[in-house]
């Protein structure tokens, strides 16, 4: 799998904004910056942040409707 994922926080070394998904997808597998190969976050952290961001987006988009 070679698809790159957008980072929530830029790479602290080079400012890159994409990372390669980890091989294996363990919770503690490191995701490496696509530009400089710096480990930027773990897969578990990435998923957690992505879910929180998605939930926030959904609340913003549909919150009013669901609240009645
Ligand atoms: Zn980088």
GROMACS .gro file of C-alpha atoms and ligand atoms in nm:
model
   69
    1UNK     CA    1   0.000   0.000   0.000
    2UNK     CA    2   0.160   0.324  -0.112
    3UNK     CA    3  -0.121   0.571  -0.061
    4UNK     CA    4  -0.019   0.870   0.152
    5UNK     CA    5  -0.229   0.998   0.440
    6UNK     CA    6  -0.266   1.364   0.536
    7UNK     CA    7  -0.108   1.449   0.870
    8UNK     CA    8  -0.301   1.639   1.135
    9UNK     CA    9   0.021   1.796   1.256
   10UNK     CA   10   0.299   1.882   1.015
   11UNK     CA   11   0.625   1.689   1.038
   12UNK     CA   12   0.835   1.865   1.301
   13UNK     CA   13   1.155   1.811   1.107
   14UNK     CA   14   1.063   1.921   0.753
   15UNK     CA   15   0.706   2.051   0.773
   16UNK     CA   16   0.580   1.771   0.552
   17UNK     CA   17   0.206   1.716   0.555
   18UNK     CA   18   0.177   1.357   0.442
   19UNK     CA   19   0.284   1.024   0.583
   20UNK     CA   20   0.294   0.670   0.460
   21UNK     CA   21   0.062   0.434   0.645
   22UNK     CA   22   0.251   0.187   0.863
   23UNK     CA   23   0.303  -0.168   0.754
   24UNK     CA   24   0.105  -0.395   0.983
   25UNK     CA   25  -0.119  -0.126   1.130
   26UNK     CA   26  -0.042  -0.210   1.492
   27UNK     CA   27  -0.150   0.053   1.743
   28UNK     CA   28   0.214   0.135   1.811
   29UNK     CA   29   0.341   0.119   1.452
   30UNK     CA   30   0.510   0.443   1.350
   31UNK     CA   31   0.394   0.645   1.053
   32UNK     CA   32   0.688   0.796   0.867
   33UNK     CA   33   0.691   1.139   0.702
   34UNK     CA   34   0.673   1.084   0.327
   35UNK     CA   35   0.940   1.348   0.266
   36UNK     CA   36   1.210   1.286   0.528
   37UNK     CA   37   1.107   0.954   0.686
   38UNK     CA   38   1.087   1.106   1.033
   39UNK     CA   39   0.850   0.908   1.258
   40UNK     CA   40   0.565   1.154   1.307
   41UNK     CA   41   0.295   0.966   1.494
   42UNK     CA   42   0.178   0.618   1.574
   43UNK     CA   43  -0.109   0.451   1.392
   44UNK     CA   44  -0.311   0.435   1.714
   45UNK     CA   45  -0.265   0.808   1.776
   46UNK     CA   46  -0.341   0.887   1.413
   47UNK     CA   47  -0.667   0.693   1.421
   48UNK     CA   48  -0.770   0.855   1.749
   49UNK     CA   49  -0.707   1.204   1.612
   50UNK     CA   50  -0.880   1.120   1.284
   51UNK     CA   51  -1.187   0.989   1.465
   52UNK     CA   52  -1.204   1.294   1.689
   53UNK     CA   53  -1.175   1.525   1.388
   54UNK     CA   54  -1.444   1.331   1.201
   55UNK     CA   55  -1.677   1.334   1.501
   56UNK     CA   56  -1.629   1.708   1.538
   57UNK     CA   57  -1.703   1.761   1.169
   58UNK     CA   58  -2.020   1.553   1.196
   59UNK     CA   59  -2.136   1.743   1.501
   60UNK     CA   60  -2.076   2.070   1.317
   61UNK     CA   61  -2.255   1.951   1.005
   62UNK     CA   62  -2.545   1.763   1.158
   63UNK     CA   63  -2.552   1.861   1.523
   64UNK     CA   64  -2.838   2.104   1.491
   65UNK     CA   65  -3.051   1.848   1.309
   66UNK     CA   66  -2.984   1.572   1.559
   67UNK     CA   67  -3.044   1.795   1.856
   68UNK     CA   68  -3.396   1.856   1.724
   69LIG    ZN1   69   0.941   1.529   0.734
   0.00000   0.00000   0.00000
